[in-house]
XYZ file of C-alpha atoms in Angstrom:
666
model
C 25.320 -38.702 36.545
C 28.321 -37.754 38.329
C 30.283 -34.914 39.871
C 31.994 -32.450 38.012
C 34.635 -30.462 39.798
C 36.027 -27.382 39.616
C 35.474 -24.047 37.996
C 38.650 -23.018 37.047
C 38.886 -19.510 36.271
C 39.679 -16.535 38.498
C 37.445 -17.469 41.157
C 40.498 -19.219 42.521
C 43.537 -16.985 41.265
C 45.692 -18.490 44.051
C 46.999 -21.851 43.240
C 49.306 -21.720 46.362
C 46.284 -22.041 48.519
C 46.403 -25.168 50.298
C 42.973 -24.807 51.536
C 41.600 -24.405 48.216
C 43.474 -27.338 46.581
C 42.152 -29.631 49.579
C 38.568 -28.627 49.037
C 39.140 -29.330 45.261
C 40.676 -32.603 45.901
C 37.832 -33.563 48.168
C 35.253 -32.663 45.689
C 36.882 -34.322 42.746
C 37.236 -37.488 44.873
C 33.579 -37.337 45.572
C 32.932 -36.918 41.934
C 34.959 -39.859 40.902
C 33.320 -42.119 43.483
C 29.887 -41.190 42.433
C 30.580 -41.462 38.779
C 28.196 -43.816 36.929
C 27.676 -42.331 33.339
C 28.727 -39.479 31.066
C 26.355 -36.951 29.547
C 26.585 -37.011 25.490
C 27.676 -33.667 24.809
C 27.468 -31.813 21.340
C 30.683 -31.184 19.779
C 32.291 -27.786 19.830
C 31.588 -25.548 16.921
C 34.391 -24.932 14.377
C 36.895 -22.180 14.686
C 36.781 -18.967 12.746
C 39.201 -16.220 12.202
C 39.250 -13.413 14.569
C 38.018 -10.121 13.299
C 40.855 -7.721 12.584
C 41.583 -4.942 14.601
C 41.433 -1.405 13.333
C 43.926 0.963 14.675
C 42.757 4.486 14.563
C 43.870 6.413 17.559
C 45.497 5.818 21.017
C 43.550 5.999 23.919
C 44.513 8.211 26.741
C 45.103 6.630 30.270
C 44.397 8.523 33.531
C 41.227 10.543 32.911
C 39.757 12.424 35.858
C 36.233 11.673 36.707
C 34.765 14.951 34.925
C 36.861 14.006 31.734
C 35.649 10.287 31.644
C 32.026 11.529 32.427
C 32.223 14.038 29.731
C 33.734 11.679 27.064
C 30.466 9.247 26.678
C 26.930 9.161 27.231
C 24.893 6.046 28.169
C 22.818 3.847 27.513
C 25.297 1.421 25.528
C 24.231 -0.554 22.533
C 26.204 -2.722 20.043
C 27.017 -2.469 16.345
C 28.498 -5.552 15.011
C 31.532 -6.480 16.993
C 31.469 -2.985 18.678
C 29.843 -1.558 21.737
C 28.658 2.142 21.212
C 27.428 4.788 23.530
C 24.265 6.778 22.874
C 25.690 8.844 20.219
C 26.912 5.780 18.201
C 30.718 6.306 19.133
C 32.881 3.143 19.839
C 32.867 2.598 23.701
C 35.556 -0.068 24.410
C 35.223 -1.387 27.864
C 38.574 -1.093 29.568
C 37.564 -2.424 32.699
C 38.301 -4.147 35.953
C 36.538 -6.268 38.587
C 35.885 -4.671 41.946
C 35.167 -7.690 43.797
C 33.945 -8.387 47.449
C 30.221 -8.202 47.254
C 30.280 -11.696 45.819
C 31.738 -12.923 49.453
C 35.268 -13.866 50.320
C 34.508 -16.594 52.760
C 35.784 -20.117 51.535
C 33.413 -22.429 52.962
C 34.501 -23.463 56.404
C 35.319 -21.998 59.780
C 34.332 -18.661 60.971
C 33.326 -16.329 58.123
C 34.942 -13.332 59.968
C 38.193 -15.062 60.450
C 40.832 -13.797 57.838
C 42.231 -17.293 57.842
C 38.959 -18.572 56.095
C 38.617 -15.783 53.458
C 40.234 -15.459 50.140
C 43.721 -14.044 50.599
C 42.978 -13.254 54.253
C 40.778 -10.602 53.156
C 37.368 -10.457 54.931
C 35.181 -8.300 52.566
C 31.792 -8.520 54.934
C 30.166 -9.091 51.468
C 30.715 -5.592 50.188
C 33.319 -4.301 47.727
C 36.873 -4.692 49.026
C 38.762 -1.798 50.465
C 36.053 0.484 52.099
C 37.674 -0.240 55.359
C 40.786 1.120 54.299
C 40.469 4.090 51.792
C 37.611 6.550 51.145
C 35.601 5.796 48.029
C 37.123 8.970 46.337
C 40.485 7.602 46.898
C 39.686 4.164 45.354
C 38.014 5.587 42.397
C 40.888 8.039 41.779
C 43.054 4.917 41.839
C 40.750 3.387 39.137
C 41.205 6.475 36.903
C 44.875 6.161 37.304
C 44.811 2.443 35.782
C 43.160 4.228 32.722
C 39.670 2.329 33.286
C 36.309 3.422 32.023
C 34.266 0.342 32.992
C 33.807 -1.697 36.445
C 32.377 -5.173 36.578
C 30.785 -5.276 39.925
C 30.213 -8.762 41.214
C 27.260 -9.520 43.702
C 25.869 -12.567 45.330
C 22.114 -13.236 45.207
C 22.402 -13.395 48.920
C 23.001 -9.735 48.969
C 19.677 -8.851 47.650
C 18.007 -10.611 50.579
C 20.384 -9.806 53.317
C 18.877 -7.366 56.014
C 21.855 -7.328 58.378
C 23.821 -4.378 58.679
C 27.730 -4.155 57.815
C 30.188 -3.985 60.728
C 31.335 -0.330 61.294
C 34.832 -1.760 60.871
C 33.929 -2.809 57.398
C 33.357 0.628 56.333
C 35.769 2.388 58.643
C 37.301 4.678 55.971
C 33.778 5.584 54.749
C 31.689 6.294 57.875
C 28.876 7.668 55.785
C 28.093 3.974 55.015
C 27.720 2.905 58.749
C 24.510 1.391 59.554
C 23.701 0.196 56.040
C 22.920 -3.277 54.682
C 25.317 -4.826 52.016
C 22.790 -4.032 49.235
C 22.800 -0.224 50.483
C 26.519 -0.029 50.435
C 26.400 -1.691 46.925
C 24.052 1.246 45.908
C 26.400 3.827 47.286
C 29.360 2.275 45.425
C 27.321 2.139 42.298
C 26.361 5.754 42.638
C 29.923 6.816 43.287
C 31.138 5.011 40.290
C 28.610 6.245 37.767
C 29.001 9.627 39.370
C 32.586 9.704 38.488
C 31.857 8.774 34.963
C 32.546 4.824 34.904
C 30.269 2.555 33.163
C 29.017 -0.186 35.648
C 28.237 -3.618 34.712
C 26.290 -5.637 37.349
C 27.603 -9.160 37.603
C 25.655 -11.958 39.363
C 28.702 -13.892 40.471
C 27.516 -16.352 43.218
C 24.309 -17.357 44.918
C 25.584 -17.487 48.420
C 28.461 -15.401 49.731
C 30.983 -18.378 49.365
C 34.132 -17.943 47.513
C 34.847 -20.145 45.619
C 35.169 -22.663 43.356
C 34.230 -26.377 42.284
C 31.349 -27.955 44.347
C 30.863 -24.683 46.182
C 26.832 -24.412 45.783
C 27.330 -21.611 43.225
C 27.996 -23.757 39.910
C 24.758 -22.541 38.099
C 22.422 -19.566 37.953
C 19.945 -22.175 39.814
C 22.220 -23.698 42.206
C 20.774 -23.111 45.624
C 17.800 -21.298 44.311
C 15.224 -21.481 41.531
C 15.591 -20.313 38.033
C 12.463 -18.196 38.834
C 14.062 -16.699 41.934
C 17.273 -15.909 39.945
C 15.186 -14.073 37.275
C 13.312 -12.220 40.041
C 16.598 -11.173 41.722
C 17.714 -9.917 38.224
C 14.505 -7.916 37.776
C 14.733 -6.403 41.258
C 18.300 -5.248 40.783
C 17.738 -3.976 37.022
C 14.692 -1.906 38.274
C 16.687 -0.583 41.154
C 19.305 1.297 38.895
C 16.955 1.720 35.818
C 17.228 5.458 36.170
C 21.151 5.544 36.202
C 22.139 5.242 32.308
C 25.767 4.714 33.432
C 24.517 1.224 34.915
C 25.003 -0.191 31.425
C 24.998 -3.958 31.667
C 23.621 -7.309 33.280
C 26.431 -9.843 33.313
C 23.991 -12.715 33.956
C 26.103 -15.315 35.658
C 29.746 -16.037 36.248
C 31.457 -19.193 35.256
C 28.753 -21.712 34.691
C 30.072 -25.040 35.495
C 29.197 -28.610 36.435
C 27.714 -29.456 39.743
C 27.776 -32.794 41.639
C 25.639 -34.581 39.249
C 25.065 -32.629 36.056
C 26.741 -30.757 33.472
C 25.424 -27.367 32.158
C 24.309 -27.631 28.599
C 23.795 -25.378 25.706
C 20.286 -25.850 23.936
C 18.872 -29.037 25.611
C 15.954 -27.000 27.118
C 16.211 -28.602 30.450
C 16.823 -27.267 33.862
C 20.497 -27.225 33.299
C 20.242 -25.200 29.916
C 22.326 -22.352 30.052
C 21.351 -21.090 26.528
C 17.639 -21.142 27.168
C 17.923 -19.741 30.729
C 20.033 -16.766 29.642
C 17.777 -16.058 26.713
C 14.779 -15.989 29.056
C 16.476 -13.935 31.497
C 17.862 -11.404 29.148
C 14.457 -10.975 27.336
C 12.920 -10.357 30.768
C 15.756 -7.951 31.618
C 15.116 -5.928 28.431
C 11.369 -5.704 28.960
C 12.141 -4.110 32.242
C 14.908 -1.903 31.055
C 15.596 -1.856 27.275
C 18.744 0.214 27.823
C 20.539 -2.665 29.433
C 23.348 -4.491 27.654
C 22.806 -8.361 28.381
C 26.183 -10.008 28.750
C 26.473 -13.800 28.606
C 29.333 -16.144 29.495
C 29.630 -19.511 27.890
C 29.999 -22.929 29.820
C 33.009 -22.300 31.838
C 33.285 -26.382 32.669
C 31.725 -29.555 31.918
C 32.767 -33.101 32.644
C 35.081 -34.678 35.321
C 38.712 -33.971 35.040
C 40.278 -37.465 34.622
C 41.540 -39.379 31.633
C 38.744 -41.665 32.065
C 35.952 -39.170 31.402
C 35.214 -36.356 28.937
C 35.928 -33.034 30.180
C 36.460 -29.578 28.686
C 35.866 -25.929 28.834
C 33.614 -24.979 25.913
C 33.056 -21.159 26.649
C 31.826 -19.709 23.531
C 32.296 -22.560 21.098
C 28.637 -23.696 21.116
C 27.596 -20.188 19.839
C 29.127 -21.052 16.427
C 26.046 -23.083 15.753
C 23.363 -22.062 18.336
C 23.609 -18.352 19.082
C 21.151 -16.168 21.185
C 18.431 -13.862 19.765
C 17.097 -11.390 22.062
C 14.102 -9.180 21.445
C 16.555 -6.352 20.783
C 19.441 -7.390 18.553
C 21.752 -4.482 19.390
C 22.012 -5.447 23.214
C 23.865 -8.893 23.335
C 27.527 -9.159 24.525
C 29.183 -12.488 24.843
C 32.116 -12.721 27.467
C 34.702 -15.076 28.307
C 37.492 -15.828 31.051
C 41.228 -16.774 30.432
C 43.817 -17.535 33.143
C 47.200 -19.041 32.608
C 47.036 -21.853 34.843
C 43.820 -23.260 33.457
C 43.492 -24.567 29.870
C 40.814 -25.806 27.256
C 40.610 -29.094 29.141
C 42.544 -28.258 32.580
C 40.778 -27.233 35.561
C 43.759 -25.380 36.960
C 44.358 -27.720 39.914
C 48.009 -28.242 40.577
C 47.685 -31.621 42.079
C 45.337 -34.206 43.447
C 42.336 -35.826 41.816
C 41.353 -32.828 39.859
C 44.664 -32.363 38.176
C 45.109 -33.586 34.511
C 47.917 -33.745 32.101
C 45.854 -31.487 29.782
C 47.864 -28.442 28.597
C 47.354 -25.148 30.165
C 47.021 -21.825 28.375
C 50.481 -20.918 29.520
C 51.836 -24.101 27.955
C 50.841 -22.899 24.360
C 53.198 -20.980 21.923
C 52.082 -17.510 21.161
C 50.587 -18.730 17.944
C 48.742 -21.630 19.498
C 47.362 -19.435 22.209
C 46.006 -17.023 19.694
C 44.292 -20.017 17.663
C 42.537 -21.400 20.752
C 41.559 -18.041 22.201
C 39.851 -17.360 18.712
C 38.400 -20.761 18.767
C 36.883 -20.264 22.316
C 35.786 -16.784 22.113
C 37.032 -14.156 19.560
C 35.412 -15.974 16.347
C 32.219 -14.278 17.594
C 33.386 -11.005 16.395
C 33.334 -11.799 12.824
C 30.965 -9.511 11.060
C 27.706 -10.509 9.234
C 27.208 -13.810 10.905
C 24.154 -15.126 13.096
C 26.380 -15.035 16.203
C 28.161 -11.624 15.567
C 28.501 -9.664 18.746
C 31.096 -7.996 20.764
C 33.283 -10.214 22.957
C 34.306 -8.913 26.250
C 37.100 -10.704 28.082
C 35.570 -9.949 31.477
C 38.129 -11.642 33.705
C 41.943 -12.353 33.196
C 45.010 -11.632 35.274
C 48.070 -12.897 36.922
C 50.048 -12.733 40.191
C 52.325 -9.484 40.025
C 54.588 -8.041 42.851
C 56.711 -10.847 44.169
C 55.781 -13.441 41.654
C 58.453 -15.464 40.136
C 56.138 -17.651 37.773
C 58.025 -17.122 34.402
C 55.409 -19.219 32.587
C 52.603 -17.139 33.837
C 54.351 -13.897 33.131
C 55.057 -15.100 29.501
C 51.301 -15.908 29.168
C 50.318 -12.621 30.357
C 52.443 -10.748 27.855
C 51.121 -13.065 25.138
C 47.666 -12.728 26.082
C 47.625 -9.106 26.369
C 49.279 -9.056 22.674
C 46.181 -10.848 21.552
C 43.674 -8.542 23.203
C 45.647 -5.495 21.697
C 45.861 -7.081 18.152
C 42.107 -7.998 18.158
C 41.080 -4.507 19.919
C 39.172 -6.682 22.498
C 37.040 -5.353 25.447
C 38.477 -6.435 28.759
C 38.229 -6.378 32.503
C 41.151 -7.571 34.595
C 40.503 -9.597 37.914
C 40.832 -8.060 40.701
C 41.128 -4.488 41.051
C 41.371 -3.982 44.906
C 43.148 -5.811 47.595
C 44.829 -5.407 51.019
C 48.604 -4.889 51.970
C 49.880 -6.505 55.163
C 51.737 -5.093 57.920
C 55.069 -5.086 55.922
C 53.552 -3.522 52.938
C 53.205 -6.675 50.889
C 50.014 -7.425 48.963
C 47.917 -10.178 50.466
C 46.508 -10.753 47.047
C 49.236 -10.085 44.476
C 46.868 -10.184 41.623
C 45.185 -7.058 42.833
C 45.954 -3.983 40.766
C 45.582 -1.817 43.701
C 46.414 -2.723 47.359
C 45.803 -0.679 50.440
C 47.206 -0.963 53.850
C 45.587 -0.464 56.992
C 46.129 3.436 56.978
C 44.724 3.817 53.385
C 48.108 4.098 51.619
C 47.846 2.630 48.079
C 50.416 0.291 46.349
C 49.562 0.057 42.709
C 50.616 -1.829 39.682
C 52.488 1.418 38.332
C 54.584 1.546 41.590
C 58.190 0.088 41.258
C 58.368 -3.540 41.564
C 55.375 -4.851 39.591
C 56.222 -6.786 36.461
C 52.637 -6.395 35.068
C 53.139 -2.726 34.624
C 54.477 -2.674 31.007
C 51.929 -5.210 29.745
C 49.191 -3.185 31.353
C 50.159 0.115 29.902
C 50.614 -1.683 26.489
C 47.067 -2.829 26.799
C 45.329 0.311 28.011
C 47.327 2.643 25.726
C 47.001 0.539 22.624
C 45.483 1.888 19.253
C 41.896 1.084 19.047
C 38.880 1.824 16.817
C 37.343 5.047 17.950
C 34.570 7.411 16.551
C 31.423 6.597 14.929
C 30.574 3.095 14.334
C 28.222 2.625 11.168
C 24.871 0.864 11.675
C 25.007 -2.854 10.666
C 22.590 -5.431 9.596
C 21.717 -8.352 11.870
C 21.131 -11.891 11.173
C 19.640 -14.050 14.025
C 18.635 -17.567 14.634
C 15.218 -18.782 15.800
C 15.663 -22.427 17.403
C 12.406 -24.346 17.588
C 14.148 -27.563 18.347
C 12.368 -28.171 21.486
C 10.334 -25.261 22.423
C 8.778 -21.971 21.271
C 11.290 -19.158 20.485
C 9.767 -15.930 20.854
C 11.902 -12.967 20.108
C 9.261 -10.527 19.498
C 8.501 -8.003 22.305
C 5.223 -7.401 20.527
C 4.166 -11.071 20.335
C 5.372 -11.962 23.972
C 2.543 -9.523 25.156
C 0.031 -11.284 22.916
C -1.836 -14.484 23.001
C -1.005 -17.860 21.383
C -1.179 -17.389 17.590
C -0.654 -21.080 16.502
C -2.160 -23.347 19.451
C -0.590 -26.524 19.984
C 2.328 -25.955 17.741
C 5.973 -24.614 18.371
C 6.364 -21.073 17.390
C 9.324 -18.918 16.410
C 9.000 -15.123 16.064
C 11.512 -12.638 14.796
C 12.636 -9.457 16.754
C 10.072 -6.750 15.978
C 12.777 -5.088 13.680
C 13.440 -8.093 11.581
C 11.827 -10.585 9.093
C 12.285 -14.080 8.328
C 14.876 -14.833 5.651
C 15.627 -18.500 5.882
C 14.564 -21.965 6.982
C 16.098 -25.259 7.798
C 14.847 -28.336 6.618
C 13.664 -30.971 9.288
C 15.225 -29.233 12.262
C 12.926 -26.313 12.920
C 15.607 -23.706 12.619
C 15.011 -20.188 11.176
C 16.988 -17.096 10.435
C 15.826 -13.529 10.832
C 17.272 -10.263 9.428
C 16.895 -6.665 9.279
C 18.922 -5.936 6.036
C 17.156 -3.643 3.971
C 14.306 -3.940 6.214
C 11.349 -1.921 5.038
C 9.709 -1.819 8.622
C 6.189 -2.907 9.481
C 3.177 -0.623 8.899
C 1.338 -1.485 11.885
C 0.625 -4.492 14.263
C -1.929 -6.252 12.263
C -0.364 -9.603 12.201
C -1.729 -12.223 9.950
C -1.691 -15.829 10.868
C -1.569 -17.981 7.676
C -2.568 -21.867 7.774
C -3.686 -22.421 4.192
C -3.383 -21.392 0.617
C -5.809 -18.627 0.679
C -3.229 -16.064 -0.107
C -1.666 -17.771 -3.159
C -3.123 -15.602 -5.719
C -0.389 -14.825 -8.334
C 0.011 -18.276 -9.659
C 1.141 -21.667 -8.328
C 4.826 -21.224 -7.759
C 5.378 -24.932 -6.227
C 3.075 -27.071 -8.268
C 1.803 -30.052 -6.153
C 3.210 -28.878 -2.883
C 1.046 -27.341 -0.042
C 1.935 -23.720 0.297
C 1.642 -21.274 3.245
C 1.844 -17.624 1.658
C 1.619 -14.071 3.227
C -0.905 -11.841 1.987
C 0.521 -9.075 -0.730
C 2.441 -6.584 1.039
C 3.368 -8.362 4.061
C 6.342 -10.519 4.894
C 7.015 -13.490 7.204
C 7.994 -12.631 10.652
C 7.333 -15.904 12.269
C 6.477 -19.598 11.801
C 5.188 -22.619 13.563
C 5.652 -26.367 13.452
C 4.288 -29.353 14.497
C 6.820 -32.000 15.160
C 9.016 -30.621 12.227
C 6.229 -29.970 9.723
C 5.046 -26.707 8.795
C 1.995 -25.360 10.344
C 1.541 -21.635 9.843
C 3.262 -18.462 9.019
C 3.037 -15.186 10.905
C 2.971 -12.224 8.350
C 3.377 -8.532 9.301
C 2.389 -5.564 7.159
C 5.349 -3.402 5.348
C 5.253 0.345 5.600
C 5.221 0.449 1.986
C 4.049 -1.500 -1.248
C 6.214 -4.546 -1.936
C 6.755 -6.263 -5.332
C 4.681 -9.460 -6.027
C 7.083 -11.136 -8.437
C 9.632 -13.448 -7.066
C 11.467 -16.884 -7.391
C 11.584 -20.167 -5.665
C 14.378 -21.248 -3.454
C 14.290 -24.948 -3.216
C 16.464 -26.835 -0.676
C 14.832 -30.315 -0.461
C 18.224 -31.735 -1.973
C 20.764 -29.385 -0.406
C 21.536 -26.110 0.750
C 20.548 -23.090 -1.207
C 21.784 -19.767 0.313
C 23.161 -16.709 -1.112
C 26.792 -16.796 -2.185
C 27.508 -13.786 -0.100
C 26.034 -11.844 2.843
C 23.357 -13.298 4.945
C 25.428 -15.178 7.530
C 26.511 -17.621 4.864
C 30.151 -18.363 6.563
C 28.405 -19.837 9.593
C 25.984 -22.924 10.013
C 22.784 -21.833 11.834
C 21.056 -25.267 10.998
C 23.935 -27.816 11.428
C 23.346 -30.970 9.578
C 20.249 -30.052 7.796
C 19.597 -28.453 4.433
C 18.874 -24.733 4.530
C 17.167 -22.491 2.113
C 17.591 -18.573 2.332
C 16.617 -15.529 0.430
C 19.126 -12.876 -0.600
C 19.616 -9.804 1.768
C 17.338 -7.572 -0.328
C 14.455 -10.154 -0.509
C 11.917 -11.197 1.899
C 10.170 -14.679 2.408
C 6.674 -14.587 1.106
C 5.900 -18.166 1.344
C 6.961 -21.803 2.146
C 6.241 -24.933 0.218
C 6.054 -28.386 1.760
C 4.505 -31.637 1.125
C 3.435 -34.997 2.936
C 3.871 -37.073 -0.194
C 7.074 -39.236 -0.724
C 7.371 -39.616 3.141
C 8.643 -36.102 3.391
C 6.413 -35.368 6.470
C 5.707 -31.730 5.707
C 9.086 -30.226 6.439
C 9.832 -27.168 4.273
C 11.250 -27.671 0.905
C 11.047 -24.335 -0.816
C 10.820 -20.551 -0.184
C 8.980 -17.874 -2.072
C 11.620 -15.022 -2.180
C 10.369 -11.617 -3.204
C 12.327 -8.542 -3.733
C 12.118 -5.699 -1.195
C 12.414 -3.008 -3.891
């Protein structure tokens, strides 16, 4: 396979950087030289209409630390498209990225030389600005921006770095002298949460190198094994487990193609982001059930040339293959948008990585809204297998001194989209430096500090972004209590076991030699796909389990109320139990896993046949989305449960499921 170049998002928000363009051009030239064959990628999922915003009350920007701390209580969870606090009140992430701990060195020369660091800013691998302003002053600036959440990037290297930061790197915070980068990160986390901010930990890079393209940070397992990446996440989650304002684990930044391989969504190989994120997310929730698990989609695949397939899928694969965690109310999806990138544009200004594909800034406002919906915001639709909050965890634009009218128009239009859809957001970046003349070295930064600690912010005269930023932060949003919601979640047995049950993860193999799928402990099986091993779980009208005495059913011994599928093999749960899992051999039914209900269940019911076409309820039940694309699906109604499955080996049907026995819950 061949090289794939660049990540295009924020990781390089300075298209004027000749160094970065040179590195990109060399990387893409290498890719073109090495190219031999393309991966056959699955087609993107269909577009869905964005969920409507609900305007209830205007937010108040500029809270003090005590005011912000008093306004919410952790931990956070989700209810449908919304994130909520411990009291069930909507908590909209109005955030920013405090970068630096992911590294600022651009990959060549002396890492301590400003000329080899992003925007001439040497972070020393800790959050930027600690050499210039006290922590309290920086946090005061964040409050002034109207933020309630901070995305705090880190490199895996930071976890293993035993060196101490130079005294000069923390000159404005002498209490941090003599600490390792991780210990400085600890102090920053504690200061942020102590001042009321929600902190989202973001695994941004493997090494301290910033950034992009073929930089060794392309995937979660670039420069390290998947096992090491998971171990690092468990280390850092456990480190902050007691602090309930550390609310989320943002698993990996901008997953993209490396020299030889694309990332993929659902192939179950070493480059499968879907499977890796699923596994890591469940491990994190086993370690700390209070954490949000935040997943970006694929940021880039393919070689940016008219000769090769290339695009930026983002969350489009989620439309037909969504994630199911052991806790259904902990998943948040995220996406990144920048004006100079596009659905199939890397963001390169010239050279081998540049293509004629449109950039986001080239779209009309209507086209931009459509593509943002297709790539991300469709996920916020209610009642689907993929329904979750979407956090635009990176976007931004060059501010003070910029004359890029197309980018400025894009920023205005994009913030309009965020306002209209009441979307959670985090701008990139928050902190930068000003030079000796008072000019920002990184004019994307919302707050810049000179060598004496004097702050220059987006609200000071001369920054064109102020109006759009204030529009965004002060926009009417849904506030107050969010009603609990029903969930529908997929099981994907296409290639491997899919165990979303915390209980069953701690138990032995209940169907040896077969691929197994288990619903989350709060859910039951409600649908199956024919010939593709997909399943659908729900907690709609969930009766709850009456214990943990699960029953594995492999024959017809529990078919006691009559033959409901004459001539067919049947797997049926005992009375007063419902199916919570199933196993297959190939795609043939092998077993059902049944859990006891905490009350008596009716024994009547009806057949749902799907051997010749879909047979799903007309309403509810994730009916507007396809959880087994290309295959017939059978599904019980929301107020029913799966009590049995019928199949046959006759007529060359190979034992795939043909019918469900659906029984009422009440």
